[in-house]
Tab-separated table of C-alpha atoms in Angstrom:
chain	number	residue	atom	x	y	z
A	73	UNK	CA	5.080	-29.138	10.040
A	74	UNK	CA	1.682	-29.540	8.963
A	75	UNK	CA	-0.935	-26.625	8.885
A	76	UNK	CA	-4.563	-25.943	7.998
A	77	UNK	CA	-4.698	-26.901	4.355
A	78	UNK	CA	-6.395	-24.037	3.162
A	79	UNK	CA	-3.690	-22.304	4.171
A	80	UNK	CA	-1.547	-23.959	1.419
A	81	UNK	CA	-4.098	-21.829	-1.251
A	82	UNK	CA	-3.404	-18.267	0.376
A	83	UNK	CA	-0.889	-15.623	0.179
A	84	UNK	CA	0.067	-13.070	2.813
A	85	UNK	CA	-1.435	-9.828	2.376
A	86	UNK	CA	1.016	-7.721	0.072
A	87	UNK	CA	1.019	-3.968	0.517
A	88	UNK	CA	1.626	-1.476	-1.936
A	89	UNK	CA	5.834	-1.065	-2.640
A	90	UNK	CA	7.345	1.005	0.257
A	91	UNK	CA	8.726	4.381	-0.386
A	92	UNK	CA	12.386	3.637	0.820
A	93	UNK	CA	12.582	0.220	-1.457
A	94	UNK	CA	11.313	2.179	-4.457
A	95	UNK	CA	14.121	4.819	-3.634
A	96	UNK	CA	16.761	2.510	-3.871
A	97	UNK	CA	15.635	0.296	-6.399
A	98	UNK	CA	15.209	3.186	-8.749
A	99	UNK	CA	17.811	5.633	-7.464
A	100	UNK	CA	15.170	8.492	-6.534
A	101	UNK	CA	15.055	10.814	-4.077
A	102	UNK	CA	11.306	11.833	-4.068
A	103	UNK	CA	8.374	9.424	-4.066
A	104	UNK	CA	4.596	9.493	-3.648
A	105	UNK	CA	2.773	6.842	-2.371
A	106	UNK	CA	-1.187	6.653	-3.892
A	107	UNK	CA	-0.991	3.218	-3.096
A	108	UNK	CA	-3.011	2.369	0.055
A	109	UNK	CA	-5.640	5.286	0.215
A	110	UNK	CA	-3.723	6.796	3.045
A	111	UNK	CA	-4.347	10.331	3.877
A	112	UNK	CA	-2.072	12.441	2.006
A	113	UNK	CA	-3.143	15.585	4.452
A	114	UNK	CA	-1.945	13.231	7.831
A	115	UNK	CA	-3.396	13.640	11.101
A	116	UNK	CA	-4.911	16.585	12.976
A	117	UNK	CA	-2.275	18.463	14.412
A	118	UNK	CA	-3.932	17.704	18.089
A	119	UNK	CA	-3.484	14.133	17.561
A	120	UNK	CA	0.193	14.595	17.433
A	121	UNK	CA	0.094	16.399	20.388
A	122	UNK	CA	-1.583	13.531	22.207
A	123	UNK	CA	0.663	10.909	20.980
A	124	UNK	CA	3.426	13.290	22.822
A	125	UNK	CA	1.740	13.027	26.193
A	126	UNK	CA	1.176	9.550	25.677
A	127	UNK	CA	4.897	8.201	25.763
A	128	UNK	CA	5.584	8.519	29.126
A	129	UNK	CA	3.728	5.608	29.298
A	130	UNK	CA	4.807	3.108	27.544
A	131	UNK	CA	5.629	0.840	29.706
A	132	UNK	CA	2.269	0.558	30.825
A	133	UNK	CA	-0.337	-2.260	29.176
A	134	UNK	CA	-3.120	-0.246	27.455
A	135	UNK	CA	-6.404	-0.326	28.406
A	136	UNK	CA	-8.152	-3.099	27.010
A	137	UNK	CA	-11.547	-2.168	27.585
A	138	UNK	CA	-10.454	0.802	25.711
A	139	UNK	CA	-12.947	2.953	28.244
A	140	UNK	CA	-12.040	6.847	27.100
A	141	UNK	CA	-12.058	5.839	23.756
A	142	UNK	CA	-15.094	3.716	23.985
A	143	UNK	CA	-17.155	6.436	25.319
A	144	UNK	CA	-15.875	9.017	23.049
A	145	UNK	CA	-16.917	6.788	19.691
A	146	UNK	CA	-20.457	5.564	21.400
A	147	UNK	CA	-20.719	9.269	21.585
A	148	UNK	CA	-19.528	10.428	18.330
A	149	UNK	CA	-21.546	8.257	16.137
A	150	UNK	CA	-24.797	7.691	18.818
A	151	UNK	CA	-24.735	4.120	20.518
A	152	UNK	CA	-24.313	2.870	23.751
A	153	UNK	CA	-20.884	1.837	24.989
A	154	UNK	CA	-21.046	-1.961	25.129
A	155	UNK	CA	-22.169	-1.944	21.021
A	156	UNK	CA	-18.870	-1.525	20.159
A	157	UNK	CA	-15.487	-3.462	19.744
A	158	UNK	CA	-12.543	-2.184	18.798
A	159	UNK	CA	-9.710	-3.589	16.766
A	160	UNK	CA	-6.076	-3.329	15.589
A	161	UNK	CA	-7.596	-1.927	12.383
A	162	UNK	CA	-10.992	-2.563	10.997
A	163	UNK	CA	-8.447	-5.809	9.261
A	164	UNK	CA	-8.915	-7.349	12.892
A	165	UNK	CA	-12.283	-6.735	13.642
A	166	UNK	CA	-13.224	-8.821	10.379
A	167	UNK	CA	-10.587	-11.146	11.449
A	168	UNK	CA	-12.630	-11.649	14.855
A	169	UNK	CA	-16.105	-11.648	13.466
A	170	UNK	CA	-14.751	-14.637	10.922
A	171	UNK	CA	-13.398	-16.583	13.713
A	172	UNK	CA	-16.226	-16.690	15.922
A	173	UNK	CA	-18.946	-17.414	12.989
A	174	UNK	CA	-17.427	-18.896	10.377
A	175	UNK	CA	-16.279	-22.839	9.935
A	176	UNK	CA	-16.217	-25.390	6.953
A	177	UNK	CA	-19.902	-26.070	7.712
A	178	UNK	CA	-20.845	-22.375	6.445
A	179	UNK	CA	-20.783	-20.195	3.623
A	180	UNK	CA	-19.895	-16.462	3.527
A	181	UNK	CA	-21.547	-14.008	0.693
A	182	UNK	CA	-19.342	-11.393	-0.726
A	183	UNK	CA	-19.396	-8.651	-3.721
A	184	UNK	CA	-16.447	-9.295	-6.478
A	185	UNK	CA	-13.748	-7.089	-6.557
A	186	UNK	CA	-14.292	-6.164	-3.158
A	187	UNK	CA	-11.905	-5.884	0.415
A	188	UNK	CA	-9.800	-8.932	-0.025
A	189	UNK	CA	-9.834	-9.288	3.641
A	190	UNK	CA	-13.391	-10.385	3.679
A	191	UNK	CA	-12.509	-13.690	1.919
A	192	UNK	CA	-9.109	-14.244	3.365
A	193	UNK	CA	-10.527	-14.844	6.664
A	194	UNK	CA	-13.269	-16.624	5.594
A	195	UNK	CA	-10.459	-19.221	3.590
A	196	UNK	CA	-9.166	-19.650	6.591
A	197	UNK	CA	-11.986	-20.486	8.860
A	198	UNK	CA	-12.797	-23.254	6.056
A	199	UNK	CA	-15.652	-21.459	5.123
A	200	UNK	CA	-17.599	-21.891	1.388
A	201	UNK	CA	-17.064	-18.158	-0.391
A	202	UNK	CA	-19.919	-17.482	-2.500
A	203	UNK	CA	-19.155	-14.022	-5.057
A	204	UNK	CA	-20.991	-12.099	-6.759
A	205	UNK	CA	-19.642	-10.118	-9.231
A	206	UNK	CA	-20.530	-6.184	-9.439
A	207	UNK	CA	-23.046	-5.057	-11.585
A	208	UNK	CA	-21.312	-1.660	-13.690
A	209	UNK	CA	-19.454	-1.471	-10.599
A	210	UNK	CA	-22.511	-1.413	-7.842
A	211	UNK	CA	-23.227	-4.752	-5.119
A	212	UNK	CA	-25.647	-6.999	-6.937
A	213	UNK	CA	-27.423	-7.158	-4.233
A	214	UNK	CA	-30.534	-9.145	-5.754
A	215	UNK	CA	-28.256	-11.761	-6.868
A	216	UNK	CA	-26.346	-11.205	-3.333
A	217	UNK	CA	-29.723	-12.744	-1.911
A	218	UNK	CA	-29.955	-15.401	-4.146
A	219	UNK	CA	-26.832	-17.052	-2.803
A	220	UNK	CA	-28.035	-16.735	0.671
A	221	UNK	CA	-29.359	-20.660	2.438
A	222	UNK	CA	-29.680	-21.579	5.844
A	223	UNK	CA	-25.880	-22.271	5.680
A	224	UNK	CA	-25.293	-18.633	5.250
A	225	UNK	CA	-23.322	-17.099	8.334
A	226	UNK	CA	-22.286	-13.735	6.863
A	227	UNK	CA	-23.079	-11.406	4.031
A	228	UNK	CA	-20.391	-8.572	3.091
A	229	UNK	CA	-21.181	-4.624	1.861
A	230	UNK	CA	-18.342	-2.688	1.576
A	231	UNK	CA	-19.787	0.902	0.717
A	232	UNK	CA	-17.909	2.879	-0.713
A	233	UNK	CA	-16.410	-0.461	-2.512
A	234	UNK	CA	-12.896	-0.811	-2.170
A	235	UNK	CA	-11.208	-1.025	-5.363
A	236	UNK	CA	-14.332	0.696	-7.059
A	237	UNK	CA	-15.294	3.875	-4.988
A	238	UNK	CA	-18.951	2.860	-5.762
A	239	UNK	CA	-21.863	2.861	-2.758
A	240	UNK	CA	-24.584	1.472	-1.670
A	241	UNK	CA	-27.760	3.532	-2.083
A	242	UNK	CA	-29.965	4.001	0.890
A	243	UNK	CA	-33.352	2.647	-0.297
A	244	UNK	CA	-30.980	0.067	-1.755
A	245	UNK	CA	-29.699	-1.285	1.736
A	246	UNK	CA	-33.119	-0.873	3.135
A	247	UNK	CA	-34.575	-3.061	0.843
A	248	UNK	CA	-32.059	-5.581	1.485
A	249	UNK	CA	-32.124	-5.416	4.947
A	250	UNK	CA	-35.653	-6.262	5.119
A	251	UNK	CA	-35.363	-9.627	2.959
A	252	UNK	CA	-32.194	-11.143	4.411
A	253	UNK	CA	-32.962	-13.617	7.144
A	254	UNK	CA	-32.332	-13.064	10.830
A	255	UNK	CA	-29.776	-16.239	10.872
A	256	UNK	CA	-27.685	-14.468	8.635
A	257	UNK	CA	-24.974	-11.505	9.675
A	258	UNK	CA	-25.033	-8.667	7.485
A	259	UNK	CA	-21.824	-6.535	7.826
A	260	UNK	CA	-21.241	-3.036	5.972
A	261	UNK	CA	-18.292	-1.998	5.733
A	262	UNK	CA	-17.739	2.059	5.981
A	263	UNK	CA	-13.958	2.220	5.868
A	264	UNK	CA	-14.266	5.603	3.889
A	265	UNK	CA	-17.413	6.741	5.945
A	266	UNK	CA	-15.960	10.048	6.618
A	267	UNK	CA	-15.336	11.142	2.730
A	268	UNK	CA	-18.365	10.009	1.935
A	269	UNK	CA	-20.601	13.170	0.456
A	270	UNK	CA	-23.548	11.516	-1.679
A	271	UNK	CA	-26.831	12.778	-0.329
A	272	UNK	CA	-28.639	9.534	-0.741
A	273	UNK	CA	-26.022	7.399	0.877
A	274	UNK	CA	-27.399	5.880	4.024
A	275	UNK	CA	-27.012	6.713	7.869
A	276	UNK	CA	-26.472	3.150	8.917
A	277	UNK	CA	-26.299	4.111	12.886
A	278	UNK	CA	-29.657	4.183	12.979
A	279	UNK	CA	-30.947	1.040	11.292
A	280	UNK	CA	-28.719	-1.021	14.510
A	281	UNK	CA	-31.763	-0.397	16.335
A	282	UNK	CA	-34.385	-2.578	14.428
A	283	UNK	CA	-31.617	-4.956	13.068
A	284	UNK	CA	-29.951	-7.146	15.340
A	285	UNK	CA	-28.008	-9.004	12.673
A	286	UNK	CA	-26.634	-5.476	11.236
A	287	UNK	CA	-22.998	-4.562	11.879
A	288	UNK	CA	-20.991	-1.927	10.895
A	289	UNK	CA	-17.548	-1.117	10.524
A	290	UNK	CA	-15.405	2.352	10.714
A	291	UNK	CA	-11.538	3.019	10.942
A	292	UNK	CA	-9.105	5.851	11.944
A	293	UNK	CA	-6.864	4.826	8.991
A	294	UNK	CA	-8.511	6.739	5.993
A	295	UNK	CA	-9.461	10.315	6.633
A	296	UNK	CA	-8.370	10.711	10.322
A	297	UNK	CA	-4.920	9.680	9.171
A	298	UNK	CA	-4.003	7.064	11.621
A	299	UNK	CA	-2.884	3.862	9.528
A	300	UNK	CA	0.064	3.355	11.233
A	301	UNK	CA	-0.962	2.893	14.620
A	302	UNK	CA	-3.973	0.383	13.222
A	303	UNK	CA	-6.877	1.022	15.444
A	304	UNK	CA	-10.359	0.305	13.618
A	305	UNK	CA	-14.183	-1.005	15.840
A	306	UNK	CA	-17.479	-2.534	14.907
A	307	UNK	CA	-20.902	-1.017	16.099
A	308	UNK	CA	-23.734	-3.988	16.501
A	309	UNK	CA	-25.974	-5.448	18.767
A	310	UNK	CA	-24.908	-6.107	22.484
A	311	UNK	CA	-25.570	-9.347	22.473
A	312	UNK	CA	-23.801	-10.048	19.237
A	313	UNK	CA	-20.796	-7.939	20.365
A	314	UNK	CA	-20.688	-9.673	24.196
A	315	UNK	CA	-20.576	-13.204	21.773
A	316	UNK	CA	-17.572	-12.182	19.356
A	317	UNK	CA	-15.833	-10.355	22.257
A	318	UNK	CA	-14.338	-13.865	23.450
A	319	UNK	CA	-12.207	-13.897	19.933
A	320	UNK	CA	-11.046	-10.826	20.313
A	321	UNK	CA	-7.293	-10.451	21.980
A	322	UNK	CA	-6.400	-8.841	25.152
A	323	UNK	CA	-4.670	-5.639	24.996
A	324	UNK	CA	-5.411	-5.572	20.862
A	325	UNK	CA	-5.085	-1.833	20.708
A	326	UNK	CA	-2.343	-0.029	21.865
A	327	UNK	CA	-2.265	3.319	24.445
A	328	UNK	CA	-1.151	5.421	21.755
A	329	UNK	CA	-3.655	4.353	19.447
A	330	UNK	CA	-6.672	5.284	21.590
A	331	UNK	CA	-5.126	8.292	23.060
A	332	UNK	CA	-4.624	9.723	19.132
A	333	UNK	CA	-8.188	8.818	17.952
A	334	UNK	CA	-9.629	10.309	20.813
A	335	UNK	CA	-7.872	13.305	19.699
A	336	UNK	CA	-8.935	12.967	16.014
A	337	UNK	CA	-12.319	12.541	17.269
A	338	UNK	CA	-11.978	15.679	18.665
A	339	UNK	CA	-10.978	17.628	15.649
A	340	UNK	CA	-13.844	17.634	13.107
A	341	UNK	CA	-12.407	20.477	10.951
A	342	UNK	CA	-9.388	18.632	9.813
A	343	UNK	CA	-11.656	15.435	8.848
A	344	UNK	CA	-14.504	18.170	6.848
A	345	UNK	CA	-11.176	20.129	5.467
A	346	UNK	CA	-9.670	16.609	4.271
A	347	UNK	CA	-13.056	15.471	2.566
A	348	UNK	CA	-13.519	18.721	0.854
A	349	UNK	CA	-9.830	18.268	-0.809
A	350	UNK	CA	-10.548	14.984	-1.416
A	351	UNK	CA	-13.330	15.773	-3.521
A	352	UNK	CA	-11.219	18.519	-5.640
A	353	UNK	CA	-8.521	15.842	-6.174
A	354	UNK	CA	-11.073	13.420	-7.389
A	355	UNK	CA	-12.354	16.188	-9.950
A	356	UNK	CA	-8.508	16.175	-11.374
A	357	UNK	CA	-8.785	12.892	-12.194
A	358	UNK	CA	-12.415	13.037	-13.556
A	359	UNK	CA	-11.102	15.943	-15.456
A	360	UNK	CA	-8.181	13.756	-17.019
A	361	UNK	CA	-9.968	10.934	-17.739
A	362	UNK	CA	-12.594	13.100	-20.099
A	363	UNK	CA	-9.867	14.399	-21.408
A	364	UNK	CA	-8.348	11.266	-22.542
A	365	UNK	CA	-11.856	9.601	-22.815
A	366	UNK	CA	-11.134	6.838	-20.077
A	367	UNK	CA	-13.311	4.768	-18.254
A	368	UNK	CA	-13.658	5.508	-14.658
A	369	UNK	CA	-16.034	5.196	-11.763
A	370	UNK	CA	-17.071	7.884	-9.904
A	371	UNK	CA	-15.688	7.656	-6.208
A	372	UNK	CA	-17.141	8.378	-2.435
A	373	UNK	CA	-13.397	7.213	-1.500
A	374	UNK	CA	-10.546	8.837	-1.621
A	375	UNK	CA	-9.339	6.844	-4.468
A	376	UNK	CA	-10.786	6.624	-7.893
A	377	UNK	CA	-9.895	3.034	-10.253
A	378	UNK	CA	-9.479	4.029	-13.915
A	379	UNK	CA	-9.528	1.770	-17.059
A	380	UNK	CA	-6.678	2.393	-19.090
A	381	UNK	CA	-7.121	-0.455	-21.541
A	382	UNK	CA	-3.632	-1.907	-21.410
A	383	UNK	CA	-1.268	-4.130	-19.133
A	384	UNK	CA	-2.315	-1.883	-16.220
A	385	UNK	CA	1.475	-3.864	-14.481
A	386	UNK	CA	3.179	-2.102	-17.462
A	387	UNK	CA	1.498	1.296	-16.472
A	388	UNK	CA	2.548	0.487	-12.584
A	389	UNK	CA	6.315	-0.008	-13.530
A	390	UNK	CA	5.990	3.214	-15.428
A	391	UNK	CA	4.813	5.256	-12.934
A	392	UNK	CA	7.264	3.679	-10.101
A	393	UNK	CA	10.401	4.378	-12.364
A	394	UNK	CA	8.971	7.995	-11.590
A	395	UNK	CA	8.399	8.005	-8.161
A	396	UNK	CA	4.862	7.040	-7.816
A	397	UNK	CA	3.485	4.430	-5.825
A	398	UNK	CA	-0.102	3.365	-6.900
A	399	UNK	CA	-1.937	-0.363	-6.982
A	400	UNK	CA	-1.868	-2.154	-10.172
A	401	UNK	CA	-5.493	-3.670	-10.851
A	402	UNK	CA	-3.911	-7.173	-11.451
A	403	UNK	CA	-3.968	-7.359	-8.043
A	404	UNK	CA	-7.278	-6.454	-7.259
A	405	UNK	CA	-8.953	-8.731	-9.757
A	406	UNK	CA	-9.610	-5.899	-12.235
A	407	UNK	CA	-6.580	-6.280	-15.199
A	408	UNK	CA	-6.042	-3.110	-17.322
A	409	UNK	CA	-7.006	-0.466	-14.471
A	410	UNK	CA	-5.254	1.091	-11.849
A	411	UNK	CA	-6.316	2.332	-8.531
A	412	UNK	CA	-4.590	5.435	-7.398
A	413	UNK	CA	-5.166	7.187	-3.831
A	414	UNK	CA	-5.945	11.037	-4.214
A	415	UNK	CA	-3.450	12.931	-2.846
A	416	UNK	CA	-2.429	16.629	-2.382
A	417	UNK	CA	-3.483	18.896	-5.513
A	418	UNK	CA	-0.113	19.129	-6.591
A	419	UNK	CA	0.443	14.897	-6.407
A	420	UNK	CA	-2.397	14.662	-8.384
A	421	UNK	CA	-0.943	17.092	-11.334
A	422	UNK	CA	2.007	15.493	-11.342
A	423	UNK	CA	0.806	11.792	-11.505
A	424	UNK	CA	-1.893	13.005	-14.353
A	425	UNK	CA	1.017	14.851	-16.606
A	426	UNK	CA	3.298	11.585	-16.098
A	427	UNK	CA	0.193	9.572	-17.117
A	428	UNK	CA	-0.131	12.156	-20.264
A	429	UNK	CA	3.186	11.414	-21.448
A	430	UNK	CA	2.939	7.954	-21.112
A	431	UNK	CA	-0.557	7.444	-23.059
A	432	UNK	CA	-0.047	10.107	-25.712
């Protein structure tokens, strides 16, 4: 059977090791995953609640207008309901927007390391990739520009940077914003929006309204604690959003899904409890890695990626023969660091004293 060449070049997305496997494979009985910058704090108790009243209807197709839930986000972060589309994870949503711009005609502009996603899609669409490696960890974004031609369908921020933690600055973006061309897409990614607490990182909601070839993307997997039931959206331009909407698939998030973000939406405690943790955790780790006088970049996520200076695969075997899960930077195009996920104060005590005795 023959498929899309470029196909032949990729490989399917692999997650970070799941807890059972690493069970058996290693005989354990308890292990901590601070692989996939899931929330270690879960969901807001009223979310489980809604997922309750949800099942007796499971046999009915979802809406896929996604109407309560529309209203509720347009709402929540202050845009009109027909600037949004919502995804099975903010994964689809970038799936979407690179099959309805994207073909072997075009090029694509993208930060390295950065979301893999980003370029996956754009692979297979047939599209050129252009990268531009970070600057000490931060989008170059002058060089970003210099990569940009009439060609040029898409240009990726993902702030805070996933595998880095780093963000764009406000004036930063602005600036940017104001010297790439109209032709061109500019998407910026806010994944970790909600743990974000750096006072000069931008309100993005805002600039939709003077640039039509902005777009922005959020997700209930990080701090609202939803990743398993995928449900992610886009904010942008109406007439950008009616022209993607095509590419989208019917019924592409589920009932449950939009009944428990409409819940999480409607607990802002939990999500200003989970980012204030999050930041603690994070000081742990900055505290180790003085300690130890390790390279590390300070995070807005709730994951920080530290430079060990060794095999960082040698350090990810080590850790998983103890019971914990993190992402080896091999596979994120930075060798010799790892990213780990911040977890519950405790997780991140243990993880740092393994890491002690492993180092020392």
């Amino acid at each position: 059977m023959q498929v899309k060449e470029q196909l032949l070049q990729l490989k399917p997305y692999q997650p970070g090791k799941p807890i059972e496997e690493v069970k058996k494979e290693f005989n354990l009985t308890k292990v901590v995953k601070l692989a996939s910058n899931e929330n270690p704090f879960g969901c807001s108790p009223k979310v489980k609640q809604a997922i309750l009243d949800e099942l007796e209807q499971l046999a009915i197709y979802p809406d896929g207008y996604a109407a309560l839930l529309r209203t509720k986000v347009a709402n929540h972060v202050g845009v009109n309901e027909n600037e949004i589309i919502f995804g099975n994870g903010t994964d689809e949503v970038i799936q979407i927007i690179c099959r309805a711009l994207l073909n072997p005609q075009s090029n694509t502009v993208m930060a390295t390391p950065t979301f893999p996603q980003y370029k996956h899609n754009a692979v297979i669409e047939g599209a050129e990739i252009r990268e531009v490696p970070l600057v000490n960890g931060d989008h170059d974004l002058d060089s970003m520009l210099v990569q940009i031609d009439e060609n040029t369908k898409i240009v990726w921020i993902c702030t805070p940077n996933n595998p880095v933690g780093t963000y764009v600055k406000k004036q930063a973006l602005l600036d940017f914003l104001t010297k790439v061309p109209k032709h061109v897409l500019v998407i910026v990614d806010e994944a970790y929006y909600e743990y974000v607490t750096a006072e000069d990182y931008p309100q993005t909601v805002p600039l939709l309204k003077d640039n039509s070839n902005l777009m922005i993307l959020r997700t209930f997997s990080k701090a609202y604690g939803l990743a398993a039931l995928r449900i992610g959206y886009g904010l942008g331009n109406v007439e950008l959003i009616n022209k993607i909407e095509p590419a989208r698939e019917p019924f592409n998030t589920n009932r449950v899904a939009q009944a428990a973000a409409i819940a999480a939406l409607g607990d802002v405690q939990f999500v200003e409890e989970c980012q204030i943790k999050n930041k603690q955790g994070l000081q742990q780790f900055y505290d180790f890695c003085e300690e130890l006088k390790l390279n590390y970049y300070t995070s807005e996520g709730n994951f920080i990626l530290i430079d060990f200076n060794r095999d960082s695969d040698e350090l990810f075997q080590a850790l998983l023969k103890r019971g914990y899960i993190v992402r080896s930077g091999n596979a994120l195009g930075v060798p010799n660091h790892l990213r780990i996920t911040i977890g519950t104060e405790q997780q991140n005590a243990e993880i740092i004293q393994i890491l002690k005795d492993f180092i020392l």
